[in-house]
Coordinates of C-alpha atoms and ligand atoms in Angstrom, one line a residue:
X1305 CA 25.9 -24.2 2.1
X1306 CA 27.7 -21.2 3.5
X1307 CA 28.8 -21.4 6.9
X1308 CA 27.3 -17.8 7.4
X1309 CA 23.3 -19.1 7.1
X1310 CA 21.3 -21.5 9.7
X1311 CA 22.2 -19.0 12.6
X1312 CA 18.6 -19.3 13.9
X1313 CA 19.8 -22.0 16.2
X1314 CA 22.1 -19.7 18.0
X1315 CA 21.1 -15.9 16.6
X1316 CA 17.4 -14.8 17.7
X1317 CA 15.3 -12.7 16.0
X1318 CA 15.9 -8.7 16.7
X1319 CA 14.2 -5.8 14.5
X1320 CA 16.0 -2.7 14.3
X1321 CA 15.4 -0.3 17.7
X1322 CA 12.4 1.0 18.0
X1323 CA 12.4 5.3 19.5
X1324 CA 10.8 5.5 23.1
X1325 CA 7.2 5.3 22.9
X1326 CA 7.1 9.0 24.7
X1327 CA 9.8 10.6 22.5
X1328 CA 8.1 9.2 19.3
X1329 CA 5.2 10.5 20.8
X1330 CA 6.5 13.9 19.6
X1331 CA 6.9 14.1 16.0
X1332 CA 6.1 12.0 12.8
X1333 CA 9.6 10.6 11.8
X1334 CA 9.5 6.6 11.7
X1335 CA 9.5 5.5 14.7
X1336 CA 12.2 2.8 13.5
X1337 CA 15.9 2.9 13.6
X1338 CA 18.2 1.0 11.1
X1339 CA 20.3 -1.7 11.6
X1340 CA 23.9 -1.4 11.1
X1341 CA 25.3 -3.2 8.4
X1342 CA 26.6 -5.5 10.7
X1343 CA 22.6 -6.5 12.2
X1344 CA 21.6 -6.8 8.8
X1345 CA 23.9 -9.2 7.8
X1346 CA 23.4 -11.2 11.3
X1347 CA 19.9 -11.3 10.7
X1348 CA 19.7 -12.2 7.4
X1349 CA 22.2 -15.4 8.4
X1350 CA 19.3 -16.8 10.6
X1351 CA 17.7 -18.3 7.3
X1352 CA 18.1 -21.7 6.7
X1353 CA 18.0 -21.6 2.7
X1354 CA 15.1 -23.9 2.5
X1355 CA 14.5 -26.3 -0.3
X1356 CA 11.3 -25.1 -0.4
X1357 CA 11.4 -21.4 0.5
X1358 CA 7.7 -20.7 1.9
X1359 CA 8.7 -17.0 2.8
X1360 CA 8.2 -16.8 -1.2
X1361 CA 5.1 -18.4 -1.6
X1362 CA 3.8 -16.1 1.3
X1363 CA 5.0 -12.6 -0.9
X1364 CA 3.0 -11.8 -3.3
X1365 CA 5.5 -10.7 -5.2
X1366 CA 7.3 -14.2 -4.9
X1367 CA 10.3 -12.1 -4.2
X1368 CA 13.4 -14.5 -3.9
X1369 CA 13.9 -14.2 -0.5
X1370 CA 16.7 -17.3 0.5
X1371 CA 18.7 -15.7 -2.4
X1372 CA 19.1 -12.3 -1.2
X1373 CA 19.2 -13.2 2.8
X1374 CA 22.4 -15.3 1.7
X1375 CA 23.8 -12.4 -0.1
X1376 CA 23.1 -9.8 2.6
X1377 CA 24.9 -12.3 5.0
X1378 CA 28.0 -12.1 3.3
X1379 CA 27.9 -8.6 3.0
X1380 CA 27.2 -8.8 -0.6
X1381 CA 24.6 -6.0 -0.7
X1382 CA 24.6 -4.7 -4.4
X1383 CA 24.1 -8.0 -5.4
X1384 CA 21.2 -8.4 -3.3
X1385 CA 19.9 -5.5 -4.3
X1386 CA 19.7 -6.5 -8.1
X1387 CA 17.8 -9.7 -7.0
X1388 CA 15.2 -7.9 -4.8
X1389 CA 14.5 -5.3 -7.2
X1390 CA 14.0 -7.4 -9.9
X1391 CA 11.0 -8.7 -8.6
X1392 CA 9.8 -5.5 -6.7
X1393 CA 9.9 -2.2 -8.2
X1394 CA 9.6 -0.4 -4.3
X1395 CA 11.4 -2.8 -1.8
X1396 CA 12.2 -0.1 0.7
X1397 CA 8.6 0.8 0.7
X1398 CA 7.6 -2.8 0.9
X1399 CA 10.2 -3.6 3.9
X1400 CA 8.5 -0.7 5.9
X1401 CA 5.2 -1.0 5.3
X1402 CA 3.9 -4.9 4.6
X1403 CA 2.6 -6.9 7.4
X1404 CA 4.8 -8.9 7.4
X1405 CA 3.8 -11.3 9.7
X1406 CA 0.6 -12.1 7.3
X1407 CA 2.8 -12.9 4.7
X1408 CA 6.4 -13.6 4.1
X1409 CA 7.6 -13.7 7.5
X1410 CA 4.1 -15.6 8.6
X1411 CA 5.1 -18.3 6.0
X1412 CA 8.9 -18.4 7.4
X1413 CA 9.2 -22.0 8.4
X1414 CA 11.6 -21.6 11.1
X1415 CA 8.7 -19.6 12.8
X1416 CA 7.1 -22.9 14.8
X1417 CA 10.2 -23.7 16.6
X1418 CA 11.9 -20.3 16.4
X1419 CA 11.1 -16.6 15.6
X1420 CA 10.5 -15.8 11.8
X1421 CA 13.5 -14.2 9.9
X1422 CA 13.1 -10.8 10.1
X1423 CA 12.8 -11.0 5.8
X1424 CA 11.2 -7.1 5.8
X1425 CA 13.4 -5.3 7.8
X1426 CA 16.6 -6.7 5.5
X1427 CA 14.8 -5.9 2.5
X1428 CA 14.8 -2.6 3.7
X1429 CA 18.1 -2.5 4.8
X1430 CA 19.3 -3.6 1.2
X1431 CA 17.5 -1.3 -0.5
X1432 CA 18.3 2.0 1.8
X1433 CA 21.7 1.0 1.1
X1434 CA 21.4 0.9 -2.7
X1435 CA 20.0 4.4 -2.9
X1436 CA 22.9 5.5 0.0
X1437 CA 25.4 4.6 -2.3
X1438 CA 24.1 5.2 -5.8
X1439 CA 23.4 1.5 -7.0
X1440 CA 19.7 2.4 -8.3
X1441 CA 20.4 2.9 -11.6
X1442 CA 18.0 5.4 -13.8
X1443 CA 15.4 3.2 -15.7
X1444 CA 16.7 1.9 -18.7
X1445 CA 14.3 2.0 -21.7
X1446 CA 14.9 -1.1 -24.2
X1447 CA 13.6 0.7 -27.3
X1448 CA 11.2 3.6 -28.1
X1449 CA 8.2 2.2 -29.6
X1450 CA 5.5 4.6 -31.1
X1451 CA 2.5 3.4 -28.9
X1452 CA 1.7 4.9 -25.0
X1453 CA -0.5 4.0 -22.2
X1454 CA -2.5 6.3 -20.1
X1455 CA -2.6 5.5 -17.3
X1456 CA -4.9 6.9 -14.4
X1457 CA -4.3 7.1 -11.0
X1458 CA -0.3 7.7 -9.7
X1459 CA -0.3 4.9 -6.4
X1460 CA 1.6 1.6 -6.3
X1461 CA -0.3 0.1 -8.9
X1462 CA -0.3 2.7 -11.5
X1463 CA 3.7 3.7 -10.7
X1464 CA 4.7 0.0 -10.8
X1465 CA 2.9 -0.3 -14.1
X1466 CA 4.0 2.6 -15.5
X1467 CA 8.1 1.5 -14.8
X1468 CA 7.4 -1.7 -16.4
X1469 CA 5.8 -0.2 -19.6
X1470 CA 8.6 2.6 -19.9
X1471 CA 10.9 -0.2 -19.7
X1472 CA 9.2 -2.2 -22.7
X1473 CA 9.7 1.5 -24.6
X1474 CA 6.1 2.8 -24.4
X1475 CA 5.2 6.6 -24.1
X1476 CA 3.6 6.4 -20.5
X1477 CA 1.4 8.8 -19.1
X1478 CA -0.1 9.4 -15.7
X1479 CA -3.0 11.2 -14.9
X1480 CA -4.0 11.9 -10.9
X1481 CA -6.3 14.4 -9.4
X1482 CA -3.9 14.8 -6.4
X1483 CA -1.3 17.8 -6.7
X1484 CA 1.3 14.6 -5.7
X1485 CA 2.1 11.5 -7.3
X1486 CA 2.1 8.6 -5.0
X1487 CA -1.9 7.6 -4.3
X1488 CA -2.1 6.3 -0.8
X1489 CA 1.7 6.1 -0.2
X1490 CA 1.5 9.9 -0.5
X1491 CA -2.1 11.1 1.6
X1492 CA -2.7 8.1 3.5
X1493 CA -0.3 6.4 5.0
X1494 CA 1.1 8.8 7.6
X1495 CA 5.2 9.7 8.0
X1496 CA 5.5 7.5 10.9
X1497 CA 4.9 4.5 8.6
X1498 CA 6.8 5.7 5.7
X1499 CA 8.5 8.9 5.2
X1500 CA 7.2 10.9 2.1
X1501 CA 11.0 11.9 1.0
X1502 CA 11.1 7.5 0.0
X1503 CA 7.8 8.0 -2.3
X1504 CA 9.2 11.1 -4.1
X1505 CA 13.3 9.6 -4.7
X1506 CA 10.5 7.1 -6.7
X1507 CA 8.3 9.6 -8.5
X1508 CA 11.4 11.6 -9.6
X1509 CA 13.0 8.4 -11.2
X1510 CA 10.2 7.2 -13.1
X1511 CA 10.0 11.3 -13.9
X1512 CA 13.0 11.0 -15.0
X1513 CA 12.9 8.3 -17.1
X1514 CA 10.5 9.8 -19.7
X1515 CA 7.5 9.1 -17.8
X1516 CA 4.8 12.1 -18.1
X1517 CA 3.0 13.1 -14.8
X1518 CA 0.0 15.3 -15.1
X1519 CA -1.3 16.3 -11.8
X1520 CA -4.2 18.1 -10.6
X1521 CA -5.9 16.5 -13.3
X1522 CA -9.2 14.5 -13.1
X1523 CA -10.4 12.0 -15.7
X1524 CA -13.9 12.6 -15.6
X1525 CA -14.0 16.2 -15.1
X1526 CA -10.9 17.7 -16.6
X1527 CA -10.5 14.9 -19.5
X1528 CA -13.4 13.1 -20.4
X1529 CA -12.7 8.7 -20.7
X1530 CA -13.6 8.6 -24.1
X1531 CA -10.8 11.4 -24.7
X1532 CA -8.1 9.6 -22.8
X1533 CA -8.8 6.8 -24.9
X1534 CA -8.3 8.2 -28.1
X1535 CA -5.3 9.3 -26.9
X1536 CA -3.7 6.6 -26.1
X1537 CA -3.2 2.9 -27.7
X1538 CA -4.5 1.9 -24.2
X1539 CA -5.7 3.0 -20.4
X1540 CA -5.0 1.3 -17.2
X1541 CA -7.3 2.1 -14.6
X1542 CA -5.5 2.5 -11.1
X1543 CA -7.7 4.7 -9.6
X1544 CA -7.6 2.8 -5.7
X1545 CA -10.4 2.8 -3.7
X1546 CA -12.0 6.3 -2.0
X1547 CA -15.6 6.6 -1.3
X1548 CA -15.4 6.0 2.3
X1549 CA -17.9 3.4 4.6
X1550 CA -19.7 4.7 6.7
X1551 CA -21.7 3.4 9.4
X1552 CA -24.6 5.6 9.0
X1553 CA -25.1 6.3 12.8
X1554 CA -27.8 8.8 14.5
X1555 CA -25.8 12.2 14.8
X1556 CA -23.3 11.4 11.7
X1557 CA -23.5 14.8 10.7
X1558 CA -22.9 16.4 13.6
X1559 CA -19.7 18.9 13.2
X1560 CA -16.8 16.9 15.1
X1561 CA -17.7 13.8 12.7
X1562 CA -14.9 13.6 10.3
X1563 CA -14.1 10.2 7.6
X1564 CA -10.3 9.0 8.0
X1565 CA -9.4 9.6 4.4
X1566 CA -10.0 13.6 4.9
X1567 CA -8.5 13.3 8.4
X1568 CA -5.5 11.5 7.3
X1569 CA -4.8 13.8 3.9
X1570 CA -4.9 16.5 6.3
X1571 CA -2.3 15.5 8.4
X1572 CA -0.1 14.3 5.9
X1573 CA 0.3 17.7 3.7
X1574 CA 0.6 19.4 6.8
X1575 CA 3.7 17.5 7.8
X1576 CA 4.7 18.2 3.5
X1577 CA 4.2 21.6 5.0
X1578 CA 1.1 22.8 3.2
X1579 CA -1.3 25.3 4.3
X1580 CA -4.5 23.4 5.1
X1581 CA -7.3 25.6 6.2
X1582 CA -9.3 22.6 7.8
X1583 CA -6.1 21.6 9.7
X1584 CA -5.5 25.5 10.9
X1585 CA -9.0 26.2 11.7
X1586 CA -9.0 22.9 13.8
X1587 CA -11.4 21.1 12.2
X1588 CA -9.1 18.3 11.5
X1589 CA -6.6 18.9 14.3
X1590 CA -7.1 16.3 17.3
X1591 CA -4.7 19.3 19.3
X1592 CA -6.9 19.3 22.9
X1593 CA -9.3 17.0 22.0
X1594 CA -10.6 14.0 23.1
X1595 CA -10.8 11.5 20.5
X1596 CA -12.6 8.2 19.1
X1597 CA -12.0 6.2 16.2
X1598 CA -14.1 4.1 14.9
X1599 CA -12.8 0.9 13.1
X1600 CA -10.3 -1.6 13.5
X1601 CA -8.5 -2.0 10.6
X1602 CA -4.6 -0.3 9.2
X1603 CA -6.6 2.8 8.3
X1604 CA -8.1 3.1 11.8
X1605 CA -4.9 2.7 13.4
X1606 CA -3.3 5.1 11.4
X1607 CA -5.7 8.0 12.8
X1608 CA -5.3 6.7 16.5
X1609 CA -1.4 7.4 16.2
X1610 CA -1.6 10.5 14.3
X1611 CA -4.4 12.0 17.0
X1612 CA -1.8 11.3 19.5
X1613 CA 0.9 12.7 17.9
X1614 CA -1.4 15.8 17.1
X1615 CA -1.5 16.5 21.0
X1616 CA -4.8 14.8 21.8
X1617 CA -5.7 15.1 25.6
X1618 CA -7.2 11.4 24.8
X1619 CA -7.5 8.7 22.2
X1620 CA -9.7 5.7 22.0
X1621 CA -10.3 3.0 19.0
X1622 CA -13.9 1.6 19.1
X1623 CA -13.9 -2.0 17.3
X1624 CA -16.8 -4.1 17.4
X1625 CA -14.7 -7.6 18.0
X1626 CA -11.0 -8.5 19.9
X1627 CA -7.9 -8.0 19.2
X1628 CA -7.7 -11.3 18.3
X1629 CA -10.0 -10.9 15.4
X1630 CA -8.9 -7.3 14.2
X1631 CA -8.0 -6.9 10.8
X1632 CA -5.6 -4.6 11.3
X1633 CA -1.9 -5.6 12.5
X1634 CA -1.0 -7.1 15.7
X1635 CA 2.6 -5.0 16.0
X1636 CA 0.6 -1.5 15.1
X1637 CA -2.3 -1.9 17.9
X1638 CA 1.1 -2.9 20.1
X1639 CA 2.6 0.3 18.5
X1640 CA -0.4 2.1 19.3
X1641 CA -0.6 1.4 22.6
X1642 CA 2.4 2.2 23.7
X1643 CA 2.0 5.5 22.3
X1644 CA -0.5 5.8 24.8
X1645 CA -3.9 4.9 22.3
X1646 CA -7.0 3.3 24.8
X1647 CA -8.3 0.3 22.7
X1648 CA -12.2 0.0 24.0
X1649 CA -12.6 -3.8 22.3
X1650 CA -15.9 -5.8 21.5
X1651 CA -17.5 -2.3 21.3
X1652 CA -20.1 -0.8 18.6
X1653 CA -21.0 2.6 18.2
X1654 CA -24.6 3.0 18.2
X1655 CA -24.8 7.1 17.8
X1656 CA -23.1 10.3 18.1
X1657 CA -24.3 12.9 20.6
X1658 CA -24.4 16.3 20.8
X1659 CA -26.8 19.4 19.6
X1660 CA -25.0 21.0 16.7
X1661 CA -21.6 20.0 17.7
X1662 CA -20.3 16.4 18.8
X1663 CA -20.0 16.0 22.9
X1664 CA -19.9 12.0 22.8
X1665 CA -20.6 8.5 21.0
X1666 CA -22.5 6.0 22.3
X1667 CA -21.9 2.4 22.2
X1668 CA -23.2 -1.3 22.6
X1669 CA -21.1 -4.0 24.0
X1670 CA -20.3 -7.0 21.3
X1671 CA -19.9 -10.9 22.4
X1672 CA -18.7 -13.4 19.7
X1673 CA -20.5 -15.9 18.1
X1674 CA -19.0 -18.7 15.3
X1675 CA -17.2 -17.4 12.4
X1676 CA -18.3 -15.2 9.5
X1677 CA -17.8 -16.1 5.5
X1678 CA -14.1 -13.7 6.6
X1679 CA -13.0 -16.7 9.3
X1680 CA -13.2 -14.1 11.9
X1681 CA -16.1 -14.3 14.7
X1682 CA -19.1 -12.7 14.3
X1683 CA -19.9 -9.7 16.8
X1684 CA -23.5 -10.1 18.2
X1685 CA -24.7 -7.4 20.6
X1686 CA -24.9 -8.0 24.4
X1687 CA -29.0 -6.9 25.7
X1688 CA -29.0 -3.7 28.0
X1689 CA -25.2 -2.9 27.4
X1690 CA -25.0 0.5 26.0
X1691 CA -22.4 3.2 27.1
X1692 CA -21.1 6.5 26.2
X1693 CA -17.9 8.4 26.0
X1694 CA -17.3 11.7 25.8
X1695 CA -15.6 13.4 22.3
X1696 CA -15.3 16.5 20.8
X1697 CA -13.6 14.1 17.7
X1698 CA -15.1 11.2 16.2
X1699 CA -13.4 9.7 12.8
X1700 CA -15.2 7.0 11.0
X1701 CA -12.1 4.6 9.7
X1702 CA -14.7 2.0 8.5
X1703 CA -12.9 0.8 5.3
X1704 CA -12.9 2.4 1.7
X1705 CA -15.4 0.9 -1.6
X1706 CA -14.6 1.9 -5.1
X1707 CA -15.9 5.2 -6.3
X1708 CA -18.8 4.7 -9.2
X1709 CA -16.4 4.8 -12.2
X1710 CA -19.2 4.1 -14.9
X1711 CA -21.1 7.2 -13.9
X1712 CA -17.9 9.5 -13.5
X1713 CA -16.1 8.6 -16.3
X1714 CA -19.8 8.4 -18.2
X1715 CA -18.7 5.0 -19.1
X1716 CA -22.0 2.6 -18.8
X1717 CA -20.2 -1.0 -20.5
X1718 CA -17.4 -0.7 -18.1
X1719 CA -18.5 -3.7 -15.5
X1720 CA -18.4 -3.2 -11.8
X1721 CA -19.0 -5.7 -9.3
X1722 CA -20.2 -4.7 -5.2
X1723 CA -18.6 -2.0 -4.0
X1724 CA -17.8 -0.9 -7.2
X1725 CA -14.9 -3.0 -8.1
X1726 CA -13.7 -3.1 -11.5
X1727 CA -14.7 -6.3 -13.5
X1728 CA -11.5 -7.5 -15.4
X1729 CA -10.4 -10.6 -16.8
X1730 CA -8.3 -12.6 -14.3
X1731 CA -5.5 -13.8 -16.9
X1732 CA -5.5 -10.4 -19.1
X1733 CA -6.7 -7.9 -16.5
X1734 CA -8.6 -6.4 -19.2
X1735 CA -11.9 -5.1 -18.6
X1736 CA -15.3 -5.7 -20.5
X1737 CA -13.9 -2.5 -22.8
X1738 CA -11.2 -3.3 -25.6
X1739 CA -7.9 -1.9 -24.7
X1740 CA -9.0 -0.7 -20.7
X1741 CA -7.0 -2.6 -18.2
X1742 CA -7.4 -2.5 -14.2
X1743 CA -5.1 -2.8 -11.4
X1744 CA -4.5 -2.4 -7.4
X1745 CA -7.6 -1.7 -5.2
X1746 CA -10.3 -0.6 -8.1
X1747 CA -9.5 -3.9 -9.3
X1748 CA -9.6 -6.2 -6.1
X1749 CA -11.2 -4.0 -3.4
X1750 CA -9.0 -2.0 -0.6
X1751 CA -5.9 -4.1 0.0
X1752 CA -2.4 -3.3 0.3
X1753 CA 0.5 -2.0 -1.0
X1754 CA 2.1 -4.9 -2.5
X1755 CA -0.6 -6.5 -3.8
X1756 CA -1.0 -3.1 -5.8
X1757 CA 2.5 -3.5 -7.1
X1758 CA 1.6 -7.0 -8.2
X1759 CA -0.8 -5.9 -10.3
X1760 CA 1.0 -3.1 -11.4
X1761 CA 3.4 -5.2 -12.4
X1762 CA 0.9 -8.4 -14.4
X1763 CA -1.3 -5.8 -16.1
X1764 CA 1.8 -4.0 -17.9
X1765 CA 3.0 -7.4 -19.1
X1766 CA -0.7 -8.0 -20.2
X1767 CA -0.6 -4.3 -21.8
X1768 CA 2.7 -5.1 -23.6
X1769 CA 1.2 -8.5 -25.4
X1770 CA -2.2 -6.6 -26.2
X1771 CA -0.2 -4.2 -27.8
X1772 CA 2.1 -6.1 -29.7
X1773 CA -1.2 -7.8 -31.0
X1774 CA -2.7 -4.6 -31.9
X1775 CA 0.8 -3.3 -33.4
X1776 CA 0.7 -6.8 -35.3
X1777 CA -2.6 -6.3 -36.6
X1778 CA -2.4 -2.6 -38.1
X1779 CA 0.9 -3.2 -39.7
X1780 CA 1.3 -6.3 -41.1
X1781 CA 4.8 -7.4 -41.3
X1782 CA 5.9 -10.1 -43.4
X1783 CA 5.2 -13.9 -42.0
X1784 CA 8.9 -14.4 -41.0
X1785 CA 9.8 -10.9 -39.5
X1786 CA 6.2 -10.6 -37.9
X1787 CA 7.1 -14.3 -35.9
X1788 CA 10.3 -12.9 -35.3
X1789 CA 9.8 -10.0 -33.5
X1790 CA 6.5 -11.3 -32.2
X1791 CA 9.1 -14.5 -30.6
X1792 CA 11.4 -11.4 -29.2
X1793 CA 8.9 -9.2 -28.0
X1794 CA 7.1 -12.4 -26.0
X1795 CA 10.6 -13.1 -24.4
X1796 CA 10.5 -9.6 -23.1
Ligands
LIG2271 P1 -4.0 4.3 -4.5 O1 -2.8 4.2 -3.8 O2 -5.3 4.7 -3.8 O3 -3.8 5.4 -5.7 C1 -4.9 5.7 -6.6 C2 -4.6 7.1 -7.2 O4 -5.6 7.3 -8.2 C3 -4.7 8.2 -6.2 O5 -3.5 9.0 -6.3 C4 -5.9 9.0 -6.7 O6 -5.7 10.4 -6.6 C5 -6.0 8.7 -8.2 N1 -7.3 8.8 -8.8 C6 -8.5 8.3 -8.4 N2 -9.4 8.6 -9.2 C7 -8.9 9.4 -10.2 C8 -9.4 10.1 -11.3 N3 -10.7 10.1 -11.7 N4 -8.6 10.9 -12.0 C9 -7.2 11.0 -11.7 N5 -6.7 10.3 -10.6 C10 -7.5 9.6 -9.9 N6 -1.1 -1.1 2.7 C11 0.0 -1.7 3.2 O7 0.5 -2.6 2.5 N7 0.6 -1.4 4.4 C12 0.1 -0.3 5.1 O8 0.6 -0.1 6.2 C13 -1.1 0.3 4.7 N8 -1.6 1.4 5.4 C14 -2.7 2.0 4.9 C15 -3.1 3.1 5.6 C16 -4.2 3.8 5.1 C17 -4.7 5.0 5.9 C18 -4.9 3.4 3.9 C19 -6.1 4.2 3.4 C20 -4.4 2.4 3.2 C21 -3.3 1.7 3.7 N9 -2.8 0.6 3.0 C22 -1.7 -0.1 3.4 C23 -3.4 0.1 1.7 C24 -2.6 0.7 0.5 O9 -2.3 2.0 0.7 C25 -3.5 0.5 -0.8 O10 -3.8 -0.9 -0.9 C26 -2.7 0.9 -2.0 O11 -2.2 2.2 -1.9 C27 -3.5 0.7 -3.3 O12 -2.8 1.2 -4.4 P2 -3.5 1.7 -5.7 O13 -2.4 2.1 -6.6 O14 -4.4 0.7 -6.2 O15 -4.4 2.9 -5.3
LIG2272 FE1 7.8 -9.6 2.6 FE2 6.4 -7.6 1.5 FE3 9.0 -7.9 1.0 FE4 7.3 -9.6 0.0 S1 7.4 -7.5 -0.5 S2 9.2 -10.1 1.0 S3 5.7 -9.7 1.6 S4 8.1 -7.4 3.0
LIG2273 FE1 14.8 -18.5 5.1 FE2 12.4 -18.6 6.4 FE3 12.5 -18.4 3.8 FE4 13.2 -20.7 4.9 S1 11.2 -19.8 5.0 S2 14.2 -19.7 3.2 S3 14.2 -19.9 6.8 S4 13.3 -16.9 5.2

């Protein structure tokens, strides 16, 4: 064992700096500094290289987390780099952006005793350094092969699929109704989280490596389904989740009532420097206002932080239960409320007020009862406890279902389960129509990035073996070359 790992003992845990709550306050850069190569490498030394490395079993991805710690500790970084981007085709993303504390870092085993290994913040540190210094090589394509995939929808999911089919040697194409590639990376998640310039270095590698982008196109209105699949040997749907929840409250259509996503997208191509009419005409500006958000999930907390940053004169998150049973992460409602956000807890809105225009929402105070089928304690409304605040802003942040892909893409056999979710096959991802695959959030209802990537990554190898079966099929080779390619292919 190398006498540079088990620091945990004597090393605790430190994330890189975090920019004054007041000065961050200000702008939407990431509110995150880096480590220097030097707290990178002390960091990563804190792992104890277990025998049984929980950290992976808490990724998703299973990244191999002990190995490239122990590389990063000894200052080996390229090295590192090749084992965490072999098993993650967006680590820097991933290092900013996961919760980390739900998943590999929550599964860290030195956590009990002693603070988790700060795995996400290293991952991140590797990977900013491989693009720094030009170790992120352009995609290597094994062989051109004379089938493509079309694939719809440009977010994690579909880009992670996309590299791993363009790899294999298949024409990929991607199709997104968004004048950006990136899904959610791109319009949701605001610049504070992740900066836009890490989603685009992405897009313009896969670009680059012969994969086809066709923006500001909609399957379903500007190709029909059926059309797409003629034109390719098979479709991936990665079209993420966007029909907002709402909770259907007195007043909803009251002007001042806005849903996150439209809020959000707003924001985001304003700070890519677009003109945005609803953002200029202050519609979905929080400058001067006072605000409330309802929800208390990622999504919600996102808008709270972007209000404040937008020069709200307040900023409030309504969530029906406690922190303690939020969805959304510990470390941004701590984020949040540094930056100033008021969190009113146990709280349900009951109806927005106003005449014409939004003046306030009203609310119920919650208790908790026992746990719900989620784990998490059911809110139950206290008697005689309604309230009301005022705001001139209310943004509904009440989760996301799947749109109705049947009816849009005029597509009645393809299966979808409640909230629209996409009905595949767990082992082949294929749905219920031959040659249609699914992936990321149409396929398992809004999660996260990484998950997305996941499935990104298992439905292209699903793609690949459908397709060398279909290949096998039309052109019958003879026995021995057909086994023999079919044994290489597999080993892909
Ligand atoms: P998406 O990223 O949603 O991409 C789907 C793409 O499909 C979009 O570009 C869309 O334009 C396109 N599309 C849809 N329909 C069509 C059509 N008919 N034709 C053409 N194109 C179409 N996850 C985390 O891990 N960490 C976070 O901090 C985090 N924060 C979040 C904050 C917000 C505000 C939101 C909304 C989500 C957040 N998530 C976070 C969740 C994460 O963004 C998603 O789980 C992830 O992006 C899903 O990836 P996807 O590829 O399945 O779909
Ligand atoms: Fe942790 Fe996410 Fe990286 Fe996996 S991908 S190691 S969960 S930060
Ligand atoms: Fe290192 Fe923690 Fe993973 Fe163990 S669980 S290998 S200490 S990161």
């Amino acid at each position: 064992m190398s006498t540079r790992m088990l620091k945990f003992t004597t090393t605790g845990r430190a994330l890189p700096g975090k920019r004054a709550a007041d000065v961050r306050r200000e702008d939407f850069s990431e509110i995150y500094t880096r480590y220097s190569a030097a707290a990178a490498a002390e960091q990563a030394s804190r792992c104890s290289q277990c025998g049984i490395p929980y950290c992976q079993i808490g990724c998703p991805l299973q990244n191999n987390i002990p190995d490239w710690l122990k590389l990063a500790a000894e200052d080996r970084l390229e090295e590192a780099y090749q084992i965490s981007s072999a098993t993650n085709n967006m680590p820097e993303i991933c290092g900013r952006i996961c919760p980390q504390d739900k998943l590999c870092e929550g599964s860290c085993v030195i956590e009990k005793d002693f603070e988790a290994v700060t795995i996400g913040a290293v991952e991140q540190h590797i990977t900013d350094t491989a693009w720094e210094k030009g170790w992120v090589e352009p995609l290597r394509v094994a062989r051109q092969r004379d089938q493509s995939v079309g694939i719809i929808g440009a977010g994690p999911a579909g880009l992670s699929a996309a590299e791993e089919l363009r790899k294999r040697g298949y024409s990929v194409a991607i199709y997104d109704r968004y004048d950006r590639a990136g899904g959610m990376l791109m319009y949701g998640i605001p610049d504070f989280k992740l900066e836009k310039q890490l989603v685009m270095q992405r897009v313009d590698r896969l670009e680059e490596g012969g994969i086809a982008f066709h923006l500001n196109v909609e399957i379903g209105r500007d190709i029909t389904f059926a059309e797409l699949r003629q034109r390719h040997d098979a479709v991936l749907l990665a079209t993420g989740t966007y029909k907002a929840r709402s909770a259907c409250l007195p007043g909803a259509a009251l002007a001042g009532v806005e849903p996150a996503m439209a809020y959000l997208t707003a924001a985001n191509r304003v700070a890519l420097g677009d003109d945005v009419a609803e953002f200029n005409d202050g519609r979905l500006n929080a400058a001067g206002k006072k605000v409330v958000v309802l929800g208390g999930g990622d999504t919600a907390m996102d808008c709270v932080r972007t209000a404040v940053r937008q020069g709200a004169v307040s900023v409030k998150c309504l969530y029906r239960r406690d922190r303690e049973n939020m969805p959304g992460s510990r470390f941004e409602v701590g984020n949040a409320e540094e930056e100033g956000v008021e969190f009113v807890w146990l709280s349900a809105p009951k109806a927005f007020l106003g005449d014409g225009r939004l003046v306030g929402v009203r609310a119920q105070s919650m208790r908790l009862g026992s746990p719900d089928v989620s784990g998490r304690r059911a809110p139950q409304p206290v008697p005689d406890s309604t309230f009301s605040m005022d705001a001139d802003l209310a943004i509904e942040a009440l989760g996301f279902d799947a749109e109705a892909l049947p009816e849009l893409f005029a597509a009645p056999d393809l299966m979808v389960g409640s909230g629209g979710i996409v009905e595949t096959d767990p082992d082949t991802l294929m749905t219920g129509l031959d040659g249609v695959f699914a992936a990321g959030d149409v396929m398992r209802g809004a999660s996260l990035v990484v998950w997305a990537i996941h499935d990104g990554r298992k439905a292209a190898g699903r793609i690949h073996r459908f397709l060398l079966n279909k290949a096998g099929l039309e052109k019958p080779a003879s026995a021995d070359a057909f086994l023999k390619t079919f044994e290489q292919e597999y080993a892909v």
